Amino acid sequence: MTLDALAFACVRKLVYERAAIVLDDSKHYLVESRLASLAHEHGFANVDELCASLPRAPERLQSAVVEAMTTNETSFFRDHHPFEAIRRVALPELIAQRARKRTLRIWCAACSSGQEPYSVAIMLDEHFPALSTWRVQIYATDLASSVVARAREGRYSQIEVNRGLSAAALVRYFTRDGLEYTLKSEIRKRVQFSELNLIGSWPTLEPFDLVLLRNVLIYFDHPTKLKILQRMRTHLASDGYLMLGGAETLPNEVRWLTRVAVPRGGLLRASRTSESSHAP
């Protein structure tokens, strides 16, 4: 069945207004596949009926549709190269520069079900034992309340822990519970999770030394990308690092970030010398 044009327009409008995610005309099948179970759960005859109801739907249902349409693809140490760049380039530099204050602040700005921030916590434990005496804060946020709740639990299936984790890391940092694996409390407690919509209001926080914003901007249109990066500028330390997805490009208008030469790209650094009065 092909999704009705009016129904598709309703869900596209809602998802753009709530999450700034752009659904082009090729995404009819994606909408049908992701909303089918939600339509059944709420007693709708089909996805068309669910989507057509959205302008009048209660807040809870609208939020559930937006969450269903967000992409939560993730894994431990996803793509490997970004974590190598952070371990070999960004963290040694930041640690040297923060040696007097002994404080390090990291933000995973689209954490999904938690594998990314937990990967950071594991990496710090494995490779930077001196940080055990520092004040290290790892914040992790996501739009979807359901995935944030799951991330806090730190429970993963056999398939999930097999993606990106070595056997040694699995034994060291997880306990087996039936068919699932739970992160040990000493790693879970290092990450603070909360809900945050990148196009909504952001809390007032101290600047972060490292921000991971990977594979997020690709879902936004150009004005939304600029808006998010402009806001990120006030949340990143003046010499901090920003990690984007390897295939993500930086808008030409953004001149306060410079690329760092690392394999597969993605790592950028705030730079005063590249600022200009008209740059976002």
Short mmCIF file of C-alpha atoms in Angstrom, two decimals:
data_model
loop_
_atom_site.label_atom_id
_atom_site.label_comp_id
_atom_site.label_asym_id
_atom_site.label_seq_id
_atom_site.Cartn_x
_atom_site.Cartn_y
_atom_site.Cartn_z
CA MET A 1 0.00 0.00 0.00
CA THR A 2 1.24 3.49 -0.88
CA LEU A 3 0.78 6.15 1.76
CA ASP A 4 -1.90 8.70 0.88
CA ALA A 5 -0.49 12.11 -0.12
CA LEU A 6 -2.52 14.00 2.48
CA ALA A 7 -1.52 11.59 5.24
CA PHE A 8 2.14 11.86 4.25
CA ALA A 9 1.90 15.67 4.26
CA CYS A 10 0.52 15.58 7.82
CA VAL A 11 3.34 13.48 9.20
CA ARG A 12 5.97 15.40 7.23
CA LYS A 13 4.71 18.70 8.64
CA LEU A 14 4.63 17.40 12.21
CA VAL A 15 8.12 15.87 12.07
CA TYR A 16 9.61 19.03 10.58
CA GLU A 17 7.95 21.31 13.13
CA ARG A 18 8.91 19.16 16.10
CA ALA A 19 12.35 17.86 15.10
CA ALA A 20 13.34 19.78 11.92
CA ILE A 21 13.76 16.44 10.16
CA VAL A 22 13.12 16.72 6.43
CA LEU A 23 11.09 13.90 4.88
CA ASP A 24 11.24 14.11 1.10
CA ASP A 25 8.85 12.37 -1.26
CA SER A 26 11.01 9.24 -1.33
CA LYS A 27 10.26 8.55 2.34
CA HIS A 28 6.70 7.19 1.97
CA TYR A 29 7.85 3.63 2.60
CA LEU A 30 9.92 4.71 5.61
CA VAL A 31 6.87 6.38 7.18
CA GLU A 32 4.71 3.31 6.58
CA SER A 33 7.26 0.88 7.99
CA ARG A 34 8.01 2.92 11.12
CA LEU A 35 4.44 3.84 11.97
CA ALA A 36 2.69 0.54 11.24
CA SER A 37 3.00 -0.87 14.76
CA LEU A 38 2.12 2.50 16.31
CA ALA A 39 -1.06 2.68 14.21
CA HIS A 40 -2.07 -0.81 15.33
CA GLU A 41 -1.25 -0.03 18.98
CA HIS A 42 -3.54 3.03 18.96
CA GLY A 43 -6.41 1.33 17.19
CA PHE A 44 -6.11 2.87 13.73
CA ALA A 45 -7.06 0.82 10.69
CA ASN A 46 -3.83 1.72 8.91
CA VAL A 47 -0.97 4.25 8.79
CA ASP A 48 -2.98 6.56 6.52
CA GLU A 49 -5.63 6.91 9.21
CA LEU A 50 -3.02 7.55 11.91
CA CYS A 51 -1.22 10.23 9.88
CA ALA A 52 -4.43 11.98 8.86
CA SER A 53 -5.39 12.26 12.53
CA LEU A 54 -2.19 14.03 13.57
CA PRO A 55 -3.40 17.66 13.35
CA ARG A 56 -6.04 16.82 16.01
CA ALA A 57 -4.14 14.11 17.85
CA PRO A 58 -3.23 14.38 21.54
CA GLU A 59 0.29 15.45 22.45
CA ARG A 60 1.28 11.95 23.55
CA LEU A 61 0.49 10.46 20.16
CA GLN A 62 2.18 13.28 18.25
CA SER A 63 5.34 12.81 20.31
CA ALA A 64 5.25 9.06 19.71
CA VAL A 65 5.08 9.63 15.94
CA VAL A 66 8.04 12.02 16.02
CA GLU A 67 10.07 9.58 18.09
CA ALA A 68 9.22 6.74 15.72
CA MET A 69 10.47 8.80 12.78
CA THR A 70 13.82 9.66 14.34
CA THR A 71 16.78 7.49 13.37
CA ASN A 72 18.38 5.69 16.32
CA GLU A 73 21.07 3.73 14.50
CA THR A 74 24.07 3.41 16.81
CA SER A 75 26.62 0.96 18.16
CA PHE A 76 29.55 0.83 20.54
CA PHE A 77 32.59 2.65 19.11
CA ARG A 78 30.61 3.20 15.92
CA ASP A 79 32.82 3.54 12.81
CA HIS A 80 35.98 3.19 14.96
CA HIS A 81 37.89 6.07 13.32
CA PRO A 82 36.12 8.90 15.18
CA PHE A 83 37.02 7.34 18.52
CA GLU A 84 40.60 6.87 17.40
CA ALA A 85 40.75 10.56 16.45
CA ILE A 86 39.35 11.53 19.84
CA ARG A 87 41.75 9.21 21.67
CA ARG A 88 44.89 10.12 19.72
CA VAL A 89 44.31 13.80 18.92
CA ALA A 90 41.55 15.58 20.82
CA LEU A 91 41.87 14.12 24.32
CA PRO A 92 45.67 14.36 24.72
CA GLU A 93 45.52 18.00 23.67
CA LEU A 94 42.60 18.80 25.95
CA ILE A 95 44.14 16.99 28.90
CA ALA A 96 47.38 18.93 28.51
CA GLN A 97 45.52 22.24 28.35
CA ARG A 98 43.19 21.44 31.28
CA ALA A 99 45.93 20.09 33.55
CA ARG A 100 45.63 22.96 36.03
CA LYS A 101 41.85 22.90 36.39
CA ARG A 102 41.63 19.11 36.09
CA THR A 103 38.15 19.35 34.63
CA LEU A 104 36.88 17.82 31.39
CA ARG A 105 33.37 18.23 29.99
CA ILE A 106 32.00 16.11 27.14
CA TRP A 107 28.59 16.22 25.47
CA CYS A 108 27.09 13.55 23.23
CA ALA A 109 24.33 15.62 21.66
CA ALA A 110 22.35 12.84 19.97
CA CYS A 111 23.04 9.83 22.16
CA SER A 112 20.26 7.48 21.04
CA SER A 113 20.25 4.36 23.26
CA GLY A 114 23.53 5.26 24.93
CA GLN A 115 26.25 3.31 23.16
CA GLU A 116 28.15 6.46 22.13
CA PRO A 117 28.51 8.11 25.57
CA TYR A 118 29.22 4.76 27.19
CA SER A 119 31.92 4.15 24.57
CA VAL A 120 33.48 7.47 25.58
CA ALA A 121 33.34 6.48 29.26
CA ILE A 122 34.95 3.11 28.50
CA MET A 123 37.66 4.77 26.41
CA LEU A 124 38.52 7.18 29.21
CA ASP A 125 38.73 4.32 31.68
CA GLU A 126 40.91 2.16 29.42
CA HIS A 127 43.30 4.75 28.01
CA PHE A 128 43.34 7.71 30.38
CA PRO A 129 43.56 6.35 33.95
CA ALA A 130 44.97 9.67 35.20
CA LEU A 131 41.52 11.20 34.67
CA SER A 132 40.21 9.16 37.60
CA THR A 133 41.26 12.05 39.85
CA TRP A 134 39.74 14.70 37.58
CA ARG A 135 36.24 16.13 37.50
CA VAL A 136 35.03 14.46 34.30
CA GLN A 137 31.46 15.10 33.19
CA ILE A 138 29.82 13.26 30.30
CA TYR A 139 26.41 14.59 29.29
CA ALA A 140 24.23 12.68 26.86
CA THR A 141 21.01 13.97 25.34
CA ASP A 142 18.44 12.87 22.80
CA LEU A 143 15.07 13.99 21.50
CA ALA A 144 13.30 10.69 22.17
CA SER A 145 12.31 10.05 25.77
CA SER A 146 12.00 6.31 25.18
CA VAL A 147 15.58 5.87 24.00
CA VAL A 148 16.91 8.13 26.77
CA ALA A 149 15.13 5.94 29.33
CA ARG A 150 16.66 2.84 27.76
CA ALA A 151 20.11 4.44 27.68
CA ARG A 152 19.96 5.09 31.42
CA GLU A 153 19.39 1.39 32.03
CA GLY A 154 22.55 0.42 30.16
CA ARG A 155 21.08 -2.96 29.15
CA TYR A 156 21.89 -4.38 25.71
CA SER A 157 21.24 -7.51 23.70
CA GLN A 158 23.85 -10.00 22.52
CA ILE A 159 23.71 -8.48 19.04
CA GLU A 160 24.22 -4.96 20.39
CA VAL A 161 27.26 -5.79 22.51
CA ASN A 162 28.77 -7.75 19.63
CA ARG A 163 28.76 -4.57 17.53
CA GLY A 164 31.95 -2.68 18.33
CA LEU A 165 32.97 -4.18 21.66
CA SER A 166 35.96 -6.44 22.11
CA ALA A 167 35.55 -9.63 24.12
CA ALA A 168 37.85 -8.17 26.78
CA ALA A 169 35.75 -5.00 27.11
CA LEU A 170 32.57 -7.06 27.34
CA VAL A 171 33.97 -9.10 30.22
CA ARG A 172 35.46 -6.09 31.99
CA TYR A 173 32.57 -3.64 31.77
CA PHE A 174 29.39 -5.75 31.57
CA THR A 175 27.56 -8.35 33.61
CA ARG A 176 25.40 -10.94 31.90
CA ASP A 177 21.74 -11.07 32.83
CA GLY A 178 19.95 -13.83 30.94
CA LEU A 179 20.04 -12.94 27.27
CA GLU A 180 21.13 -9.36 27.95
CA TYR A 181 24.22 -7.56 29.20
CA THR A 182 24.20 -4.70 31.70
CA LEU A 183 26.95 -2.10 32.01
CA LYS A 184 28.58 -2.07 35.40
CA SER A 185 27.52 0.79 37.63
CA GLU A 186 30.94 2.45 37.66
CA ILE A 187 30.55 3.17 33.93
CA ARG A 188 26.81 3.97 33.96
CA LYS A 189 27.16 6.55 36.71
CA ARG A 190 29.73 8.49 34.69
CA VAL A 191 27.12 9.52 32.13
CA GLN A 192 24.28 11.95 32.83
CA PHE A 193 21.33 11.49 30.45
CA SER A 194 18.52 13.93 29.71
CA GLU A 195 16.06 14.79 26.96
CA LEU A 196 16.95 17.64 24.64
CA ASN A 197 15.53 18.70 21.28
CA LEU A 198 18.31 20.34 19.27
CA ILE A 199 15.82 22.75 17.69
CA GLY A 200 14.16 23.48 21.03
CA SER A 201 15.51 25.38 24.01
CA TRP A 202 18.94 24.46 25.36
CA PRO A 203 19.82 24.69 29.05
CA THR A 204 22.43 27.16 30.21
CA LEU A 205 25.57 25.12 30.84
CA GLU A 206 29.28 25.68 31.12
CA PRO A 207 31.09 25.30 27.78
CA PHE A 208 32.05 21.78 26.77
CA ASP A 209 35.57 20.73 25.82
CA LEU A 210 34.36 18.07 23.38
CA VAL A 211 30.99 17.71 21.68
CA LEU A 212 29.95 14.72 19.60
CA LEU A 213 27.25 15.68 17.09
CA ARG A 214 27.64 12.76 14.73
CA ASN A 215 25.29 11.89 11.86
CA VAL A 216 22.68 14.42 12.96
CA LEU A 217 23.04 17.44 10.69
CA ILE A 218 22.40 15.29 7.61
CA TYR A 219 18.71 15.17 8.52
CA PHE A 220 18.29 18.96 8.62
CA ASP A 221 17.90 21.62 5.97
CA HIS A 222 20.53 24.33 5.54
CA PRO A 223 18.94 27.01 7.78
CA THR A 224 18.50 24.49 10.60
CA LYS A 225 22.12 23.35 10.34
CA LEU A 226 23.29 26.95 10.62
CA LYS A 227 21.04 27.61 13.60
CA ILE A 228 22.28 24.55 15.50
CA LEU A 229 25.95 25.32 14.80
CA GLN A 230 25.46 28.93 15.85
CA ARG A 231 24.03 27.77 19.16
CA MET A 232 26.76 25.17 19.50
CA ARG A 233 29.32 27.95 19.32
CA THR A 234 28.23 29.24 22.73
CA HIS A 235 28.32 25.72 24.22
CA LEU A 236 31.80 24.78 23.01
CA ALA A 237 34.99 26.01 24.68
CA SER A 238 36.96 28.49 22.59
CA ASP A 239 39.60 25.80 21.99
CA GLY A 240 37.23 22.82 22.14
CA TYR A 241 36.60 20.05 19.65
CA LEU A 242 33.45 19.16 17.73
CA MET A 243 33.02 15.74 16.14
CA LEU A 244 30.62 15.43 13.21
CA GLY A 245 29.88 12.37 11.10
CA GLY A 246 32.60 11.47 8.62
CA ALA A 247 30.36 12.21 5.62
CA GLU A 248 28.89 15.44 7.01
CA THR A 249 29.97 18.73 5.47
CA LEU A 250 30.32 22.05 7.25
CA PRO A 251 28.24 24.92 5.81
CA ASN A 252 30.42 27.54 4.10
CA GLU A 253 29.07 30.25 6.39
CA VAL A 254 30.55 28.60 9.48
CA ARG A 255 34.05 29.99 9.86
CA TRP A 256 34.70 29.51 13.54
CA LEU A 257 35.51 25.83 13.10
CA THR A 258 38.52 24.36 11.34
CA ARG A 259 38.94 20.75 10.24
CA VAL A 260 41.57 18.60 11.90
CA ALA A 261 43.47 16.24 9.63
CA VAL A 262 42.40 12.78 10.82
CA PRO A 263 41.38 9.65 8.88
CA ARG A 264 37.77 9.76 7.64
CA GLY A 265 37.43 13.40 8.76
CA GLY A 266 34.71 14.64 11.07
CA LEU A 267 36.88 16.28 13.76
CA LEU A 268 36.79 20.06 13.98
CA ARG A 269 38.26 22.55 16.40
CA ALA A 270 37.05 25.95 17.50
CA SER A 271 39.40 28.61 16.21
CA ARG A 272 39.50 32.28 17.10
CA THR A 273 41.72 33.04 14.12
CA SER A 274 39.06 31.81 11.68
CA GLU A 275 36.26 33.88 13.20
CA SER A 276 34.70 36.75 11.31
CA SER A 277 32.10 39.28 12.31
CA HIS A 278 29.52 37.91 9.90
CA ALA A 279 30.08 34.20 10.45
CA PRO A 280 27.37 32.29 12.34
#
